[in-house]
């Protein structure tokens, strides 16, 4: 389908394990990803986009595809998030912290990750906290720290 909605993004997210870096690049270069820049996101669609891109970034970092992960981070930074969407803001902040660690800025990245996890607890986002901790474990198990140091 040329125009993706919540369901297409969710299906892609659920099937992400089947895609290679090349598959993801092809999708990133297609017109449908222009929907990520659509400023008319509703709350649920923005959250779905944030979660999908975060999962793509973690997968790419895990598989040492850092330049494609950086492209996805650029897309993530362009997703319009409502001021009241704490969940998406926490997820985005976490991914920014992970990316900083990947790029060799362990101190600042760890600080952002820690502050994000604390915010999840303060806002009682326990399921999100659990998911972020799982994603962090995946990255750390794959030797994330200093993996792409400058």
Short mmCIF file of N, CA and C in Angstrom, two decimals:
data_model
loop_
_atom_site.label_atom_id
_atom_site.label_comp_id
_atom_site.label_asym_id
_atom_site.label_seq_id
_atom_site.Cartn_x
_atom_site.Cartn_y
_atom_site.Cartn_z
N UNK A 1 0.84 -1.18 0.00
CA UNK A 1 0.00 0.00 0.00
C UNK A 1 0.89 1.24 0.00
N UNK A 2 0.57 2.24 -0.80
CA UNK A 2 1.45 3.41 -0.91
C UNK A 2 1.43 4.31 0.33
N UNK A 3 0.35 4.27 1.08
CA UNK A 3 0.26 5.11 2.27
C UNK A 3 0.11 4.23 3.50
N UNK A 4 1.03 4.37 4.42
CA UNK A 4 1.01 3.52 5.61
C UNK A 4 0.24 4.18 6.73
N UNK A 5 -0.48 3.36 7.48
CA UNK A 5 -1.17 3.81 8.69
C UNK A 5 -0.61 3.02 9.87
N UNK A 6 -1.26 3.16 10.97
CA UNK A 6 -0.84 2.47 12.20
C UNK A 6 -0.65 0.97 11.96
N UNK A 7 -1.54 0.36 11.20
CA UNK A 7 -1.51 -1.09 11.03
C UNK A 7 -0.32 -1.56 10.20
N UNK A 8 0.02 -0.84 9.17
CA UNK A 8 1.18 -1.20 8.36
C UNK A 8 2.47 -1.04 9.17
N UNK A 9 2.57 0.03 9.94
CA UNK A 9 3.75 0.22 10.78
C UNK A 9 3.85 -0.87 11.82
N UNK A 10 2.72 -1.24 12.41
CA UNK A 10 2.73 -2.31 13.42
C UNK A 10 3.11 -3.65 12.80
N UNK A 11 2.58 -3.94 11.61
CA UNK A 11 2.92 -5.18 10.94
C UNK A 11 4.42 -5.22 10.63
N UNK A 12 4.96 -4.13 10.14
CA UNK A 12 6.39 -4.06 9.87
C UNK A 12 7.18 -4.29 11.15
N UNK A 13 6.75 -3.67 12.24
CA UNK A 13 7.43 -3.81 13.53
C UNK A 13 7.41 -5.27 13.98
N UNK A 14 6.27 -5.92 13.87
CA UNK A 14 6.14 -7.31 14.30
C UNK A 14 6.96 -8.26 13.42
N UNK A 15 7.16 -7.90 12.16
CA UNK A 15 7.89 -8.77 11.23
C UNK A 15 9.34 -8.32 11.05
N UNK A 16 9.79 -7.39 11.86
CA UNK A 16 11.12 -6.80 11.70
C UNK A 16 12.24 -7.83 11.68
N UNK A 17 12.08 -8.90 12.43
CA UNK A 17 13.11 -9.92 12.51
C UNK A 17 13.39 -10.57 11.14
N UNK A 18 12.47 -10.42 10.20
CA UNK A 18 12.62 -11.03 8.88
C UNK A 18 13.39 -10.15 7.90
N UNK A 19 13.64 -8.90 8.24
CA UNK A 19 14.23 -7.96 7.30
C UNK A 19 15.73 -7.83 7.50
N UNK A 20 16.43 -7.69 6.38
CA UNK A 20 17.86 -7.43 6.42
C UNK A 20 18.09 -5.93 6.38
N UNK A 21 19.33 -5.51 6.55
CA UNK A 21 19.66 -4.10 6.45
C UNK A 21 19.29 -3.56 5.06
N UNK A 22 19.53 -4.35 4.02
CA UNK A 22 19.19 -3.92 2.67
C UNK A 22 17.69 -3.71 2.50
N UNK A 23 16.90 -4.62 3.09
CA UNK A 23 15.43 -4.46 3.04
C UNK A 23 15.03 -3.14 3.71
N UNK A 24 15.61 -2.87 4.85
CA UNK A 24 15.28 -1.66 5.60
C UNK A 24 15.70 -0.43 4.80
N UNK A 25 16.87 -0.48 4.18
CA UNK A 25 17.32 0.65 3.35
C UNK A 25 16.35 0.90 2.20
N UNK A 26 15.89 -0.18 1.56
CA UNK A 26 14.93 -0.01 0.47
C UNK A 26 13.66 0.67 0.96
N UNK A 27 13.21 0.29 2.13
CA UNK A 27 12.02 0.92 2.70
C UNK A 27 12.29 2.37 3.07
N UNK A 28 13.49 2.64 3.57
CA UNK A 28 13.83 4.02 3.95
C UNK A 28 13.88 4.93 2.74
N UNK A 29 14.22 4.38 1.59
CA UNK A 29 14.34 5.18 0.38
C UNK A 29 13.03 5.31 -0.39
N UNK A 30 12.00 4.67 0.08
CA UNK A 30 10.73 4.71 -0.65
C UNK A 30 9.89 5.90 -0.20
N UNK A 31 8.93 6.23 -1.01
CA UNK A 31 8.06 7.37 -0.73
C UNK A 31 7.24 7.19 0.53
N UNK A 32 6.90 5.95 0.88
CA UNK A 32 6.04 5.75 2.04
C UNK A 32 6.65 6.28 3.34
N UNK A 33 7.97 6.36 3.39
CA UNK A 33 8.60 6.86 4.62
C UNK A 33 8.43 8.36 4.76
N UNK A 34 7.98 9.03 3.71
CA UNK A 34 7.68 10.45 3.84
C UNK A 34 6.55 10.67 4.84
N UNK A 35 5.76 9.63 5.07
CA UNK A 35 4.70 9.73 6.09
C UNK A 35 5.27 10.00 7.47
N UNK A 36 6.53 9.66 7.68
CA UNK A 36 7.14 9.95 8.99
C UNK A 36 7.22 11.45 9.23
N UNK A 37 7.26 12.22 8.18
CA UNK A 37 7.36 13.67 8.33
C UNK A 37 6.00 14.34 8.41
N UNK A 38 4.95 13.57 8.26
CA UNK A 38 3.60 14.11 8.30
C UNK A 38 3.31 14.71 9.67
N UNK A 39 3.03 15.98 9.70
CA UNK A 39 2.81 16.67 10.96
C UNK A 39 1.39 16.47 11.49
N UNK A 40 0.57 15.73 10.74
CA UNK A 40 -0.80 15.48 11.16
C UNK A 40 -0.94 14.13 11.86
N UNK A 41 0.11 13.67 12.52
CA UNK A 41 0.05 12.42 13.26
C UNK A 41 -0.95 12.55 14.39
N UNK A 42 -1.74 11.49 14.58
CA UNK A 42 -2.50 11.46 15.81
C UNK A 42 -1.59 10.84 16.87
N UNK A 43 -2.05 10.84 18.08
CA UNK A 43 -1.26 10.38 19.22
C UNK A 43 -0.77 8.94 19.01
N UNK A 44 -1.67 8.05 18.60
CA UNK A 44 -1.34 6.65 18.43
C UNK A 44 -0.37 6.44 17.27
N UNK A 45 -0.58 7.12 16.17
CA UNK A 45 0.30 6.96 15.01
C UNK A 45 1.72 7.43 15.33
N UNK A 46 1.84 8.55 16.00
CA UNK A 46 3.18 9.04 16.38
C UNK A 46 3.87 8.03 17.29
N UNK A 47 3.14 7.49 18.23
CA UNK A 47 3.71 6.50 19.16
C UNK A 47 4.15 5.25 18.40
N UNK A 48 3.35 4.83 17.44
CA UNK A 48 3.67 3.64 16.63
C UNK A 48 4.93 3.88 15.82
N UNK A 49 5.06 5.06 15.25
CA UNK A 49 6.26 5.41 14.47
C UNK A 49 7.50 5.43 15.35
N UNK A 50 7.38 6.03 16.52
CA UNK A 50 8.52 6.10 17.44
C UNK A 50 8.97 4.69 17.83
N UNK A 51 8.02 3.85 18.19
CA UNK A 51 8.37 2.50 18.61
C UNK A 51 9.01 1.70 17.46
N UNK A 52 8.44 1.81 16.28
CA UNK A 52 9.00 1.10 15.13
C UNK A 52 10.43 1.55 14.86
N UNK A 53 10.65 2.84 14.78
CA UNK A 53 12.00 3.34 14.50
C UNK A 53 12.98 2.95 15.60
N UNK A 54 12.53 2.99 16.85
CA UNK A 54 13.40 2.57 17.95
C UNK A 54 13.79 1.10 17.80
N UNK A 55 12.83 0.26 17.46
CA UNK A 55 13.14 -1.16 17.26
C UNK A 55 14.08 -1.36 16.08
N UNK A 56 13.88 -0.61 15.00
CA UNK A 56 14.77 -0.70 13.85
C UNK A 56 16.19 -0.28 14.26
N UNK A 57 16.30 0.80 15.00
CA UNK A 57 17.62 1.30 15.42
C UNK A 57 18.33 0.27 16.29
N UNK A 58 17.61 -0.30 17.26
CA UNK A 58 18.23 -1.31 18.13
C UNK A 58 18.69 -2.51 17.30
N UNK A 59 17.85 -2.95 16.37
CA UNK A 59 18.22 -4.08 15.51
C UNK A 59 19.47 -3.76 14.70
N UNK A 60 19.53 -2.57 14.13
CA UNK A 60 20.68 -2.20 13.30
C UNK A 60 21.94 -2.04 14.14
N UNK A 61 21.81 -1.49 15.33
CA UNK A 61 22.98 -1.38 16.22
C UNK A 61 23.46 -2.78 16.60
N UNK A 62 22.52 -3.64 16.94
CA UNK A 62 22.85 -5.02 17.32
C UNK A 62 23.62 -5.72 16.20
N UNK A 63 23.24 -5.45 14.97
CA UNK A 63 23.88 -6.10 13.82
C UNK A 63 25.03 -5.28 13.23
N UNK A 64 25.49 -4.26 13.95
CA UNK A 64 26.63 -3.42 13.54
C UNK A 64 26.40 -2.66 12.23
N UNK A 65 25.17 -2.24 11.99
CA UNK A 65 24.86 -1.43 10.81
C UNK A 65 24.65 0.02 11.26
N UNK A 66 25.75 0.65 11.64
CA UNK A 66 25.67 1.94 12.31
C UNK A 66 25.21 3.08 11.41
N UNK A 67 25.62 3.10 10.16
CA UNK A 67 25.23 4.23 9.31
C UNK A 67 23.74 4.20 9.02
N UNK A 68 23.16 3.03 8.82
CA UNK A 68 21.72 2.94 8.61
C UNK A 68 20.98 3.29 9.90
N UNK A 69 21.53 2.90 11.04
CA UNK A 69 20.93 3.27 12.33
C UNK A 69 20.92 4.79 12.48
N UNK A 70 21.97 5.45 12.04
CA UNK A 70 22.03 6.92 12.11
C UNK A 70 20.95 7.55 11.22
N UNK A 71 20.70 6.95 10.06
CA UNK A 71 19.64 7.44 9.18
C UNK A 71 18.28 7.31 9.87
N UNK A 72 18.06 6.19 10.53
CA UNK A 72 16.79 5.98 11.25
C UNK A 72 16.66 6.95 12.42
N UNK A 73 17.77 7.26 13.08
CA UNK A 73 17.73 8.24 14.17
C UNK A 73 17.33 9.61 13.62
N UNK A 74 17.81 9.95 12.44
CA UNK A 74 17.42 11.20 11.81
C UNK A 74 15.91 11.21 11.58
N UNK A 75 15.36 10.10 11.08
CA UNK A 75 13.91 10.00 10.88
C UNK A 75 13.17 10.12 12.21
N UNK A 76 13.69 9.46 13.23
CA UNK A 76 13.06 9.51 14.56
C UNK A 76 13.01 10.94 15.08
N UNK A 77 14.07 11.69 14.86
CA UNK A 77 14.10 13.08 15.33
C UNK A 77 13.11 13.97 14.60
N UNK A 78 12.63 13.52 13.44
CA UNK A 78 11.68 14.32 12.67
C UNK A 78 10.22 13.93 12.91
N UNK A 79 9.99 12.87 13.67
CA UNK A 79 8.60 12.48 13.98
C UNK A 79 8.02 13.51 14.95
N UNK A 80 6.87 14.05 14.59
CA UNK A 80 6.18 15.02 15.44
C UNK A 80 5.56 14.30 16.65
N UNK A 81 5.95 14.71 17.84
CA UNK A 81 5.44 14.10 19.08
C UNK A 81 4.68 15.17 19.86
N UNK A 82 3.48 14.82 20.29
CA UNK A 82 2.68 15.76 21.07
C UNK A 82 3.37 16.08 22.39
N UNK A 83 3.17 17.28 22.86
CA UNK A 83 3.79 17.72 24.11
C UNK A 83 3.39 16.83 25.29
N UNK A 84 2.23 16.24 25.22
CA UNK A 84 1.73 15.41 26.32
C UNK A 84 2.10 13.94 26.18
N UNK A 85 2.80 13.56 25.12
CA UNK A 85 3.14 12.16 24.88
C UNK A 85 4.46 11.81 25.57
N UNK A 86 4.38 11.59 26.86
CA UNK A 86 5.56 11.27 27.67
C UNK A 86 6.19 9.95 27.23
N UNK A 87 5.34 8.98 26.87
CA UNK A 87 5.81 7.66 26.45
C UNK A 87 6.77 7.80 25.26
N UNK A 88 6.33 8.50 24.21
CA UNK A 88 7.17 8.66 23.02
C UNK A 88 8.42 9.47 23.32
N UNK A 89 8.28 10.48 24.14
CA UNK A 89 9.45 11.29 24.50
C UNK A 89 10.49 10.46 25.24
N UNK A 90 10.03 9.59 26.14
CA UNK A 90 10.96 8.72 26.86
C UNK A 90 11.64 7.75 25.91
N UNK A 91 10.88 7.15 25.01
CA UNK A 91 11.46 6.20 24.06
C UNK A 91 12.50 6.89 23.19
N UNK A 92 12.17 8.06 22.70
CA UNK A 92 13.08 8.81 21.85
C UNK A 92 14.35 9.19 22.62
N UNK A 93 14.19 9.66 23.83
CA UNK A 93 15.33 10.03 24.66
C UNK A 93 16.24 8.83 24.90
N UNK A 94 15.65 7.69 25.18
CA UNK A 94 16.42 6.46 25.40
C UNK A 94 17.27 6.14 24.17
N UNK A 95 16.66 6.19 22.99
CA UNK A 95 17.38 5.86 21.76
C UNK A 95 18.50 6.87 21.50
N UNK A 96 18.26 8.13 21.80
CA UNK A 96 19.33 9.14 21.66
C UNK A 96 20.50 8.78 22.59
N UNK A 97 20.20 8.37 23.82
CA UNK A 97 21.25 7.96 24.76
C UNK A 97 22.02 6.74 24.26
N UNK A 98 21.30 5.74 23.76
CA UNK A 98 21.95 4.55 23.21
C UNK A 98 22.85 4.93 22.05
N UNK A 99 22.37 5.82 21.20
CA UNK A 99 23.18 6.25 20.06
C UNK A 99 24.44 6.98 20.51
N UNK A 100 24.34 7.77 21.56
CA UNK A 100 25.53 8.46 22.07
C UNK A 100 26.56 7.45 22.58
N UNK A 101 26.08 6.42 23.27
CA UNK A 101 26.99 5.37 23.74
C UNK A 101 27.63 4.68 22.55
N UNK A 102 26.83 4.37 21.54
CA UNK A 102 27.34 3.73 20.32
C UNK A 102 28.45 4.58 19.69
N UNK A 103 28.26 5.90 19.72
CA UNK A 103 29.24 6.81 19.12
C UNK A 103 30.44 7.09 20.01
N UNK A 104 30.49 6.45 21.19
CA UNK A 104 31.64 6.57 22.06
C UNK A 104 31.51 7.56 23.19
N UNK A 105 30.38 8.25 23.31
CA UNK A 105 30.17 9.20 24.41
C UNK A 105 29.43 8.48 25.54
N UNK A 106 30.16 7.59 26.19
CA UNK A 106 29.59 6.72 27.23
C UNK A 106 28.99 7.52 28.38
N UNK A 107 29.69 8.55 28.84
CA UNK A 107 29.24 9.31 30.01
C UNK A 107 27.91 10.01 29.75
N UNK A 108 27.82 10.77 28.67
CA UNK A 108 26.59 11.51 28.38
C UNK A 108 25.46 10.55 27.99
N UNK A 109 25.77 9.53 27.20
CA UNK A 109 24.76 8.55 26.80
C UNK A 109 24.17 7.82 28.00
N UNK A 110 25.06 7.39 28.93
CA UNK A 110 24.59 6.69 30.13
C UNK A 110 23.73 7.60 30.99
N UNK A 111 24.09 8.88 31.04
CA UNK A 111 23.31 9.85 31.81
C UNK A 111 21.90 9.99 31.24
N UNK A 112 21.79 10.12 29.92
CA UNK A 112 20.49 10.25 29.27
C UNK A 112 19.65 8.99 29.47
N UNK A 113 20.27 7.82 29.32
CA UNK A 113 19.55 6.56 29.52
C UNK A 113 19.05 6.47 30.96
N UNK A 114 19.91 6.79 31.91
CA UNK A 114 19.53 6.73 33.32
C UNK A 114 18.38 7.69 33.64
N UNK A 115 18.47 8.92 33.13
CA UNK A 115 17.41 9.91 33.37
C UNK A 115 16.10 9.45 32.73
N UNK A 116 16.19 8.83 31.57
CA UNK A 116 14.99 8.34 30.89
C UNK A 116 14.34 7.23 31.69
N UNK A 117 15.12 6.28 32.18
CA UNK A 117 14.57 5.18 32.96
C UNK A 117 13.96 5.70 34.27
N UNK A 118 14.58 6.70 34.86
CA UNK A 118 14.03 7.33 36.07
C UNK A 118 12.70 8.00 35.75
N UNK A 119 12.62 8.68 34.62
CA UNK A 119 11.37 9.32 34.22
C UNK A 119 10.27 8.28 34.01
N UNK A 120 10.61 7.15 33.44
CA UNK A 120 9.62 6.09 33.26
C UNK A 120 9.04 5.66 34.61
N UNK A 121 9.91 5.54 35.60
CA UNK A 121 9.44 5.16 36.93
C UNK A 121 8.58 6.26 37.54
N UNK A 122 9.02 7.51 37.40
CA UNK A 122 8.26 8.63 37.97
C UNK A 122 6.87 8.75 37.36
N UNK A 123 6.76 8.49 36.06
CA UNK A 123 5.47 8.59 35.38
C UNK A 123 4.71 7.26 35.36
N UNK A 124 5.25 6.28 36.10
CA UNK A 124 4.63 4.96 36.22
C UNK A 124 4.46 4.26 34.87
N UNK A 125 5.45 4.42 34.03
CA UNK A 125 5.48 3.76 32.72
C UNK A 125 6.30 2.47 32.86
N UNK A 126 5.79 1.56 33.68
CA UNK A 126 6.55 0.37 34.04
C UNK A 126 6.78 -0.56 32.86
N UNK A 127 5.79 -0.73 31.99
CA UNK A 127 5.96 -1.60 30.82
C UNK A 127 7.00 -1.00 29.87
N UNK A 128 6.97 0.31 29.69
CA UNK A 128 7.97 0.96 28.85
C UNK A 128 9.36 0.79 29.46
N UNK A 129 9.47 0.97 30.76
CA UNK A 129 10.75 0.80 31.45
C UNK A 129 11.29 -0.61 31.20
N UNK A 130 10.42 -1.59 31.29
CA UNK A 130 10.82 -2.98 31.05
C UNK A 130 11.30 -3.17 29.61
N UNK A 131 10.58 -2.59 28.66
CA UNK A 131 10.97 -2.71 27.26
C UNK A 131 12.30 -2.01 26.98
N UNK A 132 12.49 -0.83 27.57
CA UNK A 132 13.75 -0.11 27.38
C UNK A 132 14.92 -0.88 27.98
N UNK A 133 14.71 -1.46 29.15
CA UNK A 133 15.77 -2.26 29.78
C UNK A 133 16.12 -3.47 28.91
N UNK A 134 15.13 -4.09 28.30
CA UNK A 134 15.37 -5.22 27.40
C UNK A 134 16.19 -4.75 26.19
N UNK A 135 15.82 -3.62 25.60
CA UNK A 135 16.56 -3.08 24.46
C UNK A 135 17.99 -2.73 24.84
N UNK A 136 18.17 -2.17 26.02
CA UNK A 136 19.52 -1.84 26.49
C UNK A 136 20.35 -3.11 26.65
N UNK A 137 19.74 -4.14 27.19
CA UNK A 137 20.44 -5.42 27.35
C UNK A 137 20.89 -5.96 25.99
N UNK A 138 20.01 -5.89 25.00
CA UNK A 138 20.36 -6.36 23.65
C UNK A 138 21.59 -5.62 23.14
N UNK A 139 21.58 -4.30 23.28
CA UNK A 139 22.71 -3.49 22.79
C UNK A 139 23.99 -3.79 23.55
N UNK A 140 23.89 -3.92 24.86
CA UNK A 140 25.08 -4.18 25.67
C UNK A 140 25.62 -5.58 25.42
N UNK A 141 24.73 -6.55 25.23
CA UNK A 141 25.17 -7.91 24.94
C UNK A 141 25.94 -7.99 23.63
N UNK A 142 25.66 -7.06 22.75
CA UNK A 142 26.32 -7.06 21.45
C UNK A 142 27.58 -6.18 21.44
N UNK A 143 28.02 -5.73 22.60
CA UNK A 143 29.25 -4.96 22.67
C UNK A 143 29.09 -3.53 22.19
N UNK A 144 27.96 -2.93 22.50
CA UNK A 144 27.63 -1.58 22.05
C UNK A 144 28.66 -0.55 22.51
N UNK A 145 29.09 -0.65 23.74
CA UNK A 145 29.92 0.41 24.32
C UNK A 145 31.20 0.59 23.51
N UNK A 146 31.34 1.80 22.95
CA UNK A 146 32.53 2.15 22.20
C UNK A 146 32.63 1.49 20.84
N UNK A 147 31.50 0.89 20.39
CA UNK A 147 31.53 0.13 19.14
C UNK A 147 31.86 1.00 17.93
N UNK A 148 31.51 2.25 17.99
CA UNK A 148 31.72 3.13 16.83
C UNK A 148 32.45 4.39 17.28
N UNK A 149 33.40 4.22 18.17
CA UNK A 149 34.11 5.36 18.73
C UNK A 149 34.81 6.18 17.65
N UNK A 150 34.77 7.48 17.84
CA UNK A 150 35.45 8.38 16.88
C UNK A 150 36.87 8.61 17.29
#
